[in-house]
PDB file of C-alpha atoms and ligand atoms in Angstrom:
ATOM      1  CA  MET A 103     -32.680   3.694  -2.434  1.00 95.00           C
ATOM      2  CA  LYS A 104     -28.897   1.654  -0.834  1.00 98.00           C
ATOM      3  CA  HIS A 105     -26.943   3.767   1.547  1.00 98.00           C
ATOM      4  CA  LEU A 106     -22.929   2.497   2.064  1.00 98.00           C
ATOM      5  CA  ILE A 107     -21.825   4.552   5.545  1.00 98.00           C
ATOM      6  CA  VAL A 108     -17.775   4.599   5.698  1.00 99.00           C
ATOM      7  CA  VAL A 109     -16.503   6.294   8.368  1.00 98.00           C
ATOM      8  CA  ALA A 110     -13.575   6.863  10.033  1.00 98.00           C
ATOM      9  CA  HIS A 111     -13.071   7.914  13.946  1.00 98.00           C
ATOM     10  CA  PRO A 112     -10.441   6.042  15.974  1.00 98.00           C
ATOM     11  CA  SER A 113     -13.331   7.085  18.606  1.00 97.00           C
ATOM     12  CA  ALA A 114     -16.830   4.503  19.090  1.00 98.00           C
ATOM     13  CA  SER A 115     -18.132   7.843  21.380  1.00 95.00           C
ATOM     14  CA  SER A 116     -16.873  10.460  19.606  1.00 96.00           C
ATOM     15  CA  PHE A 117     -18.845  13.196  18.281  1.00 97.00           C
ATOM     16  CA  THR A 118     -17.837  12.024  14.526  1.00 98.00           C
ATOM     17  CA  MET A 119     -19.715   8.272  14.807  1.00 98.00           C
ATOM     18  CA  ALA A 120     -22.315   9.906  17.006  1.00 97.00           C
ATOM     19  CA  LEU A 121     -23.186  12.173  13.929  1.00 98.00           C
ATOM     20  CA  THR A 122     -22.948   8.830  11.753  1.00 98.00           C
ATOM     21  CA  ARG A 123     -25.346   6.325  13.989  1.00 98.00           C
ATOM     22  CA  LEU A 124     -27.452   9.895  13.969  1.00 98.00           C
ATOM     23  CA  TYR A 125     -27.648   9.406  10.300  1.00 98.00           C
ATOM     24  CA  ALA A 126     -28.102   5.880   9.461  1.00 98.00           C
ATOM     25  CA  THR A 127     -30.653   6.380  11.911  1.00 98.00           C
ATOM     26  CA  GLU A 128     -32.216   9.038   9.870  1.00 98.00           C
ATOM     27  CA  LEU A 129     -31.707   7.127   6.963  1.00 98.00           C
ATOM     28  CA  GLU A 130     -33.550   4.524   7.316  1.00 97.00           C
ATOM     29  CA  ARG A 131     -36.655   6.261   9.014  1.00 97.00           C
ATOM     30  CA  LEU A 132     -37.469   7.806   5.736  1.00 97.00           C
ATOM     31  CA  GLY A 133     -36.572   4.120   3.929  1.00 96.00           C
ATOM     32  CA  HIS A 134     -33.301   3.486   2.963  1.00 97.00           C
ATOM     33  CA  THR A 135     -31.409   1.278   3.838  1.00 97.00           C
ATOM     34  CA  GLN A 136     -28.239   1.456   4.843  1.00 98.00           C
ATOM     35  CA  SER A 137     -24.651  -0.084   6.028  1.00 98.00           C
ATOM     36  CA  THR A 138     -21.819   1.536   8.117  1.00 98.00           C
ATOM     37  CA  SER A 139     -18.647   0.512   7.481  1.00 98.00           C
ATOM     38  CA  ASP A 140     -16.736   1.825  10.465  1.00 98.00           C
ATOM     39  CA  LEU A 141     -12.754   1.657   9.450  1.00 98.00           C
ATOM     40  CA  TYR A 142     -11.719   0.811  13.210  1.00 98.00           C
ATOM     41  CA  ARG A 143     -14.250  -1.485  14.469  1.00 98.00           C
ATOM     42  CA  MET A 144     -13.787  -4.080  11.382  1.00 98.00           C
ATOM     43  CA  GLY A 145     -10.056  -3.993  12.013  1.00 98.00           C
ATOM     44  CA  PHE A 146      -9.457  -2.196   7.543  1.00 98.00           C
ATOM     45  CA  ASN A 147      -5.966  -2.937   5.845  1.00 98.00           C
ATOM     46  CA  PRO A 148      -5.192   0.825   4.615  1.00 98.00           C
ATOM     47  CA  ILE A 149      -1.817  -0.476   3.988  1.00 97.00           C
ATOM     48  CA  LEU A 150      -1.829  -0.866  -0.339  1.00 96.00           C
ATOM     49  CA  ASN A 151       1.341  -3.246  -0.292  1.00 93.00           C
ATOM     50  CA  ALA A 152       3.389  -4.285  -2.469  1.00 92.00           C
ATOM     51  CA  GLY A 153       2.328  -7.791  -3.799  1.00 89.00           C
ATOM     52  CA  GLU A 154      -1.962  -6.487  -4.794  1.00 90.00           C
ATOM     53  CA  LEU A 155       0.555  -2.723  -6.399  1.00 87.00           C
ATOM     54  CA  ALA A 156       2.424  -4.874  -8.239  1.00 83.00           C
ATOM     55  CA  ALA A 157      -0.945  -7.430  -9.596  1.00 79.00           C
ATOM     56  CA  ALA A 158      -2.398  -3.774 -10.337  1.00 72.00           C
ATOM     57  CA  ASP A 159       0.626  -2.514 -12.352  1.00 68.00           C
ATOM     58  CA  SER A 160       1.215  -6.714 -14.262  1.00 64.00           C
ATOM     59  CA  GLY A 161      -2.564  -6.248 -15.231  1.00 54.00           C
ATOM     60  CA  ARG A 162      -2.357  -2.894 -17.063  1.00 53.00           C
ATOM     61  CA  VAL A 163      -1.817  -4.727 -20.511  1.00 43.00           C
ATOM     62  CA  ALA A 164      -4.861  -7.016 -20.068  1.00 46.00           C
ATOM     63  CA  ASP A 165      -8.469  -6.293 -19.206  1.00 52.00           C
ATOM     64  CA  SER A 166      -8.296  -4.763 -15.479  1.00 52.00           C
ATOM     65  CA  SER A 167     -11.347  -5.566 -14.575  1.00 55.00           C
ATOM     66  CA  ALA A 168     -10.891  -9.294 -14.265  1.00 59.00           C
ATOM     67  CA  ARG A 169      -7.946  -8.143 -11.644  1.00 69.00           C
ATOM     68  CA  ALA A 170      -8.490 -10.428  -8.782  1.00 82.00           C
ATOM     69  CA  PHE A 171      -8.550  -8.485  -5.160  1.00 91.00           C
ATOM     70  CA  PRO A 172      -7.747  -9.816  -1.643  1.00 93.00           C
ATOM     71  CA  ALA A 173     -10.802 -10.742  -0.324  1.00 94.00           C
ATOM     72  CA  ASP A 174     -11.599  -7.398   1.991  1.00 95.00           C
ATOM     73  CA  ILE A 175     -11.132  -5.035  -1.255  1.00 96.00           C
ATOM     74  CA  ALA A 176     -13.103  -7.377  -3.179  1.00 95.00           C
ATOM     75  CA  GLN A 177     -16.342  -7.678  -0.263  1.00 97.00           C
ATOM     76  CA  ALA A 178     -15.360  -3.863   0.186  1.00 98.00           C
ATOM     77  CA  GLN A 179     -16.192  -2.762  -3.299  1.00 97.00           C
ATOM     78  CA  ARG A 180     -19.162  -5.278  -3.992  1.00 97.00           C
ATOM     79  CA  HIS A 181     -20.201  -2.303  -0.807  1.00 98.00           C
ATOM     80  CA  VAL A 182     -19.702   0.564  -3.208  1.00 98.00           C
ATOM     81  CA  ARG A 183     -21.369  -1.380  -6.226  1.00 98.00           C
ATOM     82  CA  GLU A 184     -23.833  -2.834  -4.456  1.00 98.00           C
ATOM     83  CA  ALA A 185     -25.122   1.700  -2.910  1.00 98.00           C
ATOM     84  CA  ASP A 186     -27.027   3.610  -4.955  1.00 98.00           C
ATOM     85  CA  VAL A 187     -25.183   6.117  -2.936  1.00 98.00           C
ATOM     86  CA  PHE A 188     -21.924   6.708  -0.992  1.00 98.00           C
ATOM     87  CA  THR A 189     -21.154   8.379   2.043  1.00 98.00           C
ATOM     88  CA  ALA A 190     -17.925   9.560   3.549  1.00 98.00           C
ATOM     89  CA  ILE A 191     -17.851  10.960   6.737  1.00 98.00           C
ATOM     90  CA  TYR A 192     -14.029  11.486   8.432  1.00 98.00           C
ATOM     91  CA  PRO A 193     -12.224  14.238  10.724  1.00 98.00           C
ATOM     92  CA  LEU A 194     -10.521  17.246   8.585  1.00 98.00           C
ATOM     93  CA  TRP A 195      -6.614  15.671   9.887  1.00 98.00           C
ATOM     94  CA  TRP A 196      -3.846  17.922   8.957  1.00 98.00           C
ATOM     95  CA  LEU A 197      -7.133  19.079   6.182  1.00 97.00           C
ATOM     96  CA  SER A 198      -6.773  15.624   4.985  1.00 98.00           C
ATOM     97  CA  MET A 199      -9.012  12.773   5.695  1.00 98.00           C
ATOM     98  CA  PRO A 200      -7.003  10.001   8.505  1.00 98.00           C
ATOM     99  CA  ALA A 201      -4.707   7.323   6.994  1.00 98.00           C
ATOM    100  CA  ILE A 202      -7.532   5.080   7.469  1.00 98.00           C
ATOM    101  CA  MET A 203      -9.675   6.953   4.934  1.00 98.00           C
ATOM    102  CA  LYS A 204      -7.310   7.346   2.376  1.00 98.00           C
ATOM    103  CA  GLY A 205      -5.666   3.810   2.199  1.00 98.00           C
ATOM    104  CA  TYR A 206      -9.213   2.375   2.218  1.00 98.00           C
ATOM    105  CA  ILE A 207      -9.613   4.757  -0.503  1.00 98.00           C
ATOM    106  CA  ASP A 208      -6.027   3.614  -2.239  1.00 97.00           C
ATOM    107  CA  ARG A 209      -7.289   0.336  -2.374  1.00 97.00           C
ATOM    108  CA  VAL A 210     -10.732   0.191  -2.797  1.00 97.00           C
ATOM    109  CA  PHE A 211     -11.164   1.742  -5.673  1.00 97.00           C
ATOM    110  CA  ALA A 212      -8.523   0.401  -7.434  1.00 95.00           C
ATOM    111  CA  ARG A 213      -7.994   1.378 -11.356  1.00 93.00           C
ATOM    112  CA  GLY A 214     -10.591  -1.527 -13.051  1.00 92.00           C
ATOM    113  CA  PHE A 215     -13.143  -0.748 -10.353  1.00 95.00           C
ATOM    114  CA  ALA A 216     -13.516   3.012  -9.511  1.00 97.00           C
ATOM    115  CA  TYR A 217     -10.991   4.257 -13.079  1.00 95.00           C
ATOM    116  CA  GLU A 218      -9.451   3.774 -15.592  1.00 94.00           C
ATOM    117  CA  PRO A 219      -6.752   5.947 -16.814  1.00 90.00           C
ATOM    118  CA  ALA A 220      -7.402   7.028 -20.467  1.00 85.00           C
ATOM    119  CA  ASP A 221      -4.781   9.010 -21.922  1.00 86.00           C
ATOM    120  CA  GLY A 222      -2.954   9.946 -18.706  1.00 84.00           C
ATOM    121  CA  ILE A 223      -6.013  11.306 -17.202  1.00 88.00           C
ATOM    122  CA  VAL A 224      -8.994   9.949 -15.114  1.00 90.00           C
ATOM    123  CA  ARG A 225     -11.880   7.429 -16.908  1.00 95.00           C
ATOM    124  CA  GLY A 226     -14.150   7.577 -13.999  1.00 97.00           C
ATOM    125  CA  LEU A 227     -15.947   4.683 -13.285  1.00 97.00           C
ATOM    126  CA  LEU A 228     -18.070   4.746 -10.137  1.00 98.00           C
ATOM    127  CA  THR A 229     -20.914   6.882 -12.728  1.00 97.00           C
ATOM    128  CA  GLY A 230     -24.795   5.912 -11.922  1.00 97.00           C
ATOM    129  CA  LYS A 231     -24.418   6.277  -8.656  1.00 98.00           C
ATOM    130  CA  LYS A 232     -23.903   9.812  -5.502  1.00 98.00           C
ATOM    131  CA  CYS A 233     -21.920  10.855  -3.320  1.00 98.00           C
ATOM    132  CA  VAL A 234     -22.354  12.313  -0.327  1.00 98.00           C
ATOM    133  CA  LEU A 235     -19.153  14.200   1.942  1.00 98.00           C
ATOM    134  CA  ILE A 236     -19.567  14.697   5.347  1.00 98.00           C
ATOM    135  CA  THR A 237     -16.631  16.250   7.496  1.00 98.00           C
ATOM    136  CA  ILE A 238     -15.391  18.627  10.434  1.00 98.00           C
ATOM    137  CA  SER A 239     -13.007  20.468  11.721  1.00 98.00           C
ATOM    138  CA  GLY A 240     -11.350  21.979  14.478  1.00 97.00           C
ATOM    139  CA  ALA A 241     -11.065  25.169  12.682  1.00 96.00           C
ATOM    140  CA  PRO A 242     -14.243  27.859  11.335  1.00 97.00           C
ATOM    141  CA  LEU A 243     -15.083  27.119   7.522  1.00 97.00           C
ATOM    142  CA  THR A 244     -14.710  30.528   7.323  1.00 97.00           C
ATOM    143  CA  ALA A 245     -10.940  30.731   8.510  1.00 97.00           C
ATOM    144  CA  LEU A 246     -10.491  27.721   6.196  1.00 97.00           C
ATOM    145  CA  ALA A 247     -12.078  29.159   2.981  1.00 97.00           C
ATOM    146  CA  LYS A 248     -11.216  32.941   3.458  1.00 97.00           C
ATOM    147  CA  ASP A 249      -7.529  32.097   2.787  1.00 95.00           C
ATOM    148  CA  GLY A 250      -8.200  28.852  -0.042  1.00 97.00           C
ATOM    149  CA  ARG A 251      -7.493  25.957   2.213  1.00 98.00           C
ATOM    150  CA  TRP A 252     -11.376  25.086   1.858  1.00 98.00           C
ATOM    151  CA  SER A 253     -10.976  25.326  -2.319  1.00 98.00           C
ATOM    152  CA  ALA A 254      -7.494  23.000  -1.994  1.00 98.00           C
ATOM    153  CA  VAL A 255      -9.625  20.412   0.009  1.00 98.00           C
ATOM    154  CA  GLN A 256     -12.631  20.553  -1.902  1.00 98.00           C
ATOM    155  CA  ALA A 257     -11.074  20.158  -4.438  1.00 98.00           C
ATOM    156  CA  LEU A 258      -8.405  17.836  -3.856  1.00 97.00           C
ATOM    157  CA  GLN A 259     -11.065  15.306  -1.599  1.00 97.00           C
ATOM    158  CA  ASP A 260     -15.057  16.332  -4.020  1.00 98.00           C
ATOM    159  CA  THR A 261     -13.302  16.457  -7.166  1.00 97.00           C
ATOM    160  CA  HIS A 262     -10.073  14.947  -7.580  1.00 96.00           C
ATOM    161  CA  ILE A 263     -11.068  11.553  -6.246  1.00 97.00           C
ATOM    162  CA  PHE A 264     -15.084  11.645  -5.404  1.00 98.00           C
ATOM    163  CA  ARG A 265     -15.848  13.147  -9.175  1.00 98.00           C
ATOM    164  CA  SER A 266     -12.834  11.472 -10.885  1.00 96.00           C
ATOM    165  CA  ALA A 267     -14.215   8.418  -9.821  1.00 97.00           C
ATOM    166  CA  GLY A 268     -17.899   8.987 -11.799  1.00 98.00           C
ATOM    167  CA  PHE A 269     -19.567   9.637  -9.360  1.00 98.00           C
ATOM    168  CA  GLU A 270     -22.235  12.983  -8.869  1.00 98.00           C
ATOM    169  CA  VAL A 271     -21.359  14.339  -5.627  1.00 98.00           C
ATOM    170  CA  LEU A 272     -24.484  15.145  -3.589  1.00 98.00           C
ATOM    171  CA  ASP A 273     -22.770  17.584  -0.797  1.00 98.00           C
ATOM    172  CA  HIS A 274     -19.974  18.285   1.305  1.00 98.00           C
ATOM    173  CA  LEU A 275     -21.881  18.631   4.493  1.00 98.00           C
ATOM    174  CA  HIS A 276     -19.087  20.033   6.320  1.00 98.00           C
ATOM    175  CA  LEU A 277     -19.197  20.955  10.077  1.00 98.00           C
ATOM    176  CA  ASP A 278     -16.579  23.177  11.635  1.00 97.00           C
ATOM    177  CA  GLN A 279     -15.547  24.123  14.759  1.00 95.00           C
ATOM    178  CA  VAL A 280     -16.062  20.993  17.125  1.00 96.00           C
ATOM    179  CA  GLN A 281     -13.811  21.138  19.857  1.00 92.00           C
ATOM    180  CA  PRO A 282     -13.848  18.817  23.262  1.00 91.00           C
ATOM    181  CA  ASN A 283     -15.925  19.625  25.610  1.00 91.00           C
ATOM    182  CA  LEU A 284     -18.445  21.305  23.136  1.00 93.00           C
ATOM    183  CA  PRO A 285     -21.002  23.096  23.582  1.00 93.00           C
ATOM    184  CA  VAL A 286     -24.625  21.815  23.721  1.00 94.00           C
ATOM    185  CA  ALA A 287     -26.125  24.537  21.492  1.00 94.00           C
ATOM    186  CA  VAL A 288     -23.330  23.509  18.603  1.00 94.00           C
ATOM    187  CA  ALA A 289     -23.422  19.833  18.892  1.00 96.00           C
ATOM    188  CA  GLU A 290     -26.706  20.025  18.389  1.00 96.00           C
ATOM    189  CA  ARG A 291     -27.004  22.553  15.176  1.00 96.00           C
ATOM    190  CA  HIS A 292     -24.099  20.327  14.270  1.00 97.00           C
ATOM    191  CA  PHE A 293     -27.273  16.626  14.665  1.00 98.00           C
ATOM    192  CA  ALA A 294     -29.909  19.782  13.195  1.00 98.00           C
ATOM    193  CA  ARG A 295     -27.155  20.166   9.799  1.00 98.00           C
ATOM    194  CA  ILE A 296     -26.715  16.148   9.364  1.00 98.00           C
ATOM    195  CA  LEU A 297     -31.050  15.297   9.610  1.00 98.00           C
ATOM    196  CA  ASP A 298     -31.034  18.617   7.623  1.00 98.00           C
ATOM    197  CA  CYS A 299     -29.147  16.793   4.902  1.00 98.00           C
ATOM    198  CA  ALA A 300     -30.789  13.199   5.587  1.00 98.00           C
ATOM    199  CA  ARG A 301     -34.780  14.258   4.367  1.00 97.00           C
ATOM    200  CA  ARG A 302     -33.202  17.691   1.388  1.00 97.00           C
ATOM    201  CA  HIS A 303     -31.627  15.264  -0.298  1.00 97.00           C
ATOM    202  CA  PHE A 304     -33.602  11.271   0.272  1.00 97.00           C
ATOM    203  CA  ARG A 305     -37.010  11.934   1.987  1.00 94.00           C
ATOM    204  CA  GLY A 306     -39.705  10.684  -0.843  1.00 88.00           C
ATOM    205  CA  ARG A 307     -36.590   9.136  -2.923  1.00 80.00           C
ATOM    206  CA  THR A 308     -36.826   5.715  -1.191  1.00 72.00           C
ATOM    207  CA  VAL A 309     -35.973   4.315  -5.152  1.00 66.00           C
ATOM    208  CA  TRP A 310     -34.658   5.853  -8.285  1.00 56.00           C
ATOM    209  CA  ALA A 311     -37.231   7.507 -11.356  1.00 53.00           C
ATOM    210  CA  GLU A 312     -35.989   6.699 -14.684  1.00 55.00           C
ATOM    211  CA  PRO A 313     -35.612   9.750 -16.751  1.00 57.00           C
ATOM    212  CA  ALA A 314     -38.905  10.356 -19.111  1.00 66.00           C
ATOM    213  CA  ILE A 315     -38.058   9.871 -22.791  1.00 64.00           C
ATOM    214  CA  GLY A 316     -39.645  11.998 -25.086  1.00 55.00           C
TER     215      GLY A 316
HETATM  216  C1  LIG B 455      -4.091  14.181  13.863  1.00 73.11           C
HETATM  217  C2  LIG B 455      -5.496  15.322  13.685  1.00 73.11           C
HETATM  218  C3  LIG B 455      -5.319  16.288  13.004  1.00 73.11           C
HETATM  219  C4  LIG B 455      -6.304  17.929  12.160  1.00 73.11           C
HETATM  220  N1  LIG B 455      -6.386  18.712  11.999  1.00 73.11           N
HETATM  221  C5  LIG B 455      -7.272  19.744  12.332  1.00 73.11           C
HETATM  222  C6  LIG B 455      -6.804  20.642  11.017  1.00 73.11           C
HETATM  223  O1  LIG B 455      -5.508  20.697   9.826  1.00 73.11           O
HETATM  224  N2  LIG B 455      -7.530  21.422  10.835  1.00 73.11           N
HETATM  225  C7  LIG B 455      -8.685  21.858  11.829  1.00 73.11           C
HETATM  226  O2  LIG B 455      -9.564  21.889  11.404  1.00 73.11           O
HETATM  227  N3  LIG B 455      -9.490  19.875  12.355  1.00 73.11           N
HETATM  228  C8  LIG B 455      -7.949  19.228  12.243  1.00 73.11           C
HETATM  229  N4  LIG B 455      -7.687  18.455  13.514  1.00 73.11           N
HETATM  230  C9  LIG B 455      -9.015  18.636  15.298  1.00 73.11           C
HETATM  231  C10 LIG B 455     -10.404  17.577  14.257  1.00 73.11           C
HETATM  232  O3  LIG B 455     -10.953  17.740  12.917  1.00 73.11           O
HETATM  233  C11 LIG B 455     -11.604  17.664  14.691  1.00 73.11           C
HETATM  234  O4  LIG B 455     -11.727  18.856  15.373  1.00 73.11           O
HETATM  235  C12 LIG B 455     -11.048  16.853  15.841  1.00 73.11           C
HETATM  236  O5  LIG B 455     -11.782  15.784  15.534  1.00 73.11           O
HETATM  237  C13 LIG B 455     -13.553  16.165  15.073  1.00 73.11           C
HETATM  238  O6  LIG B 455     -14.351  16.043  16.656  1.00 73.11           O
HETATM  239  P1  LIG B 455     -14.603  14.309  17.224  1.00 73.11           P
HETATM  240  O7  LIG B 455     -12.683  13.951  17.659  1.00 73.11           O
HETATM  241  O8  LIG B 455     -15.010  14.641  18.340  1.00 73.11           O
HETATM  242  O9  LIG B 455     -14.587  13.132  16.897  1.00 73.11           O
HETATM  243  C14 LIG B 455      -7.227  17.864  13.701  1.00 73.11           C
HETATM  244  C15 LIG B 455      -7.279  16.559  14.808  1.00 73.11           C
HETATM  245  C16 LIG B 455      -6.444  15.652  14.446  1.00 73.11           C
HETATM  246  C17 LIG B 455      -5.993  14.441  15.573  1.00 73.11           C
END
């Protein structure tokens, strides 16, 4: 299977980037192919500007699938289209995604590519694709879950973005209590969970089997 990993963290030596490299290496070890779009190192431009927005709006009556996208976005969309599995990896910043990842969603998951509005609601166009979300926080997950903040994350990110775009969300792996000077035991527990996530979903599944008919 082909995996596209999209990761957002400014520091190449961060724990988030170490987790990403481990996940990518494990997918390859399991016989999958992957490519990683490292948004900061690529210098991805997250700003949806007026011209691009106008192009989106002008296509509203016409067939929006025929819309021309800027070259960087057309290339990013080709990577999504070619992937069987889309994996997003990012720390939670103010319980949201870093702005560069949000800008990736704004620009790449555009109308006509990731969704079409239908009667006021969104019809996802990326159906048939799987998605894995891997997020990282400083706070313990139990604290976030206790007062509803974790449910809000899941509603706004898993459902409102990824499921709305048509993905089947296989997993949302959340690694919590990631602080500077992380104790070895905590880091090793997170590394083990990353490996387990890759193996649980993808070991022995290098190709999709067609469902049997009849
Ligand atoms: C701008 C910013 C906002 C953050 N907001 C939150 C937050 O709302 N909740 C939380 O638990 N952690 C928050 N954190 C901490 C990160 O989610 C996380 O601990 C850390 O960035 C991930 O580890 P790494 O940077 O070592 O890869 C924030 C960090 C930054 C830089």
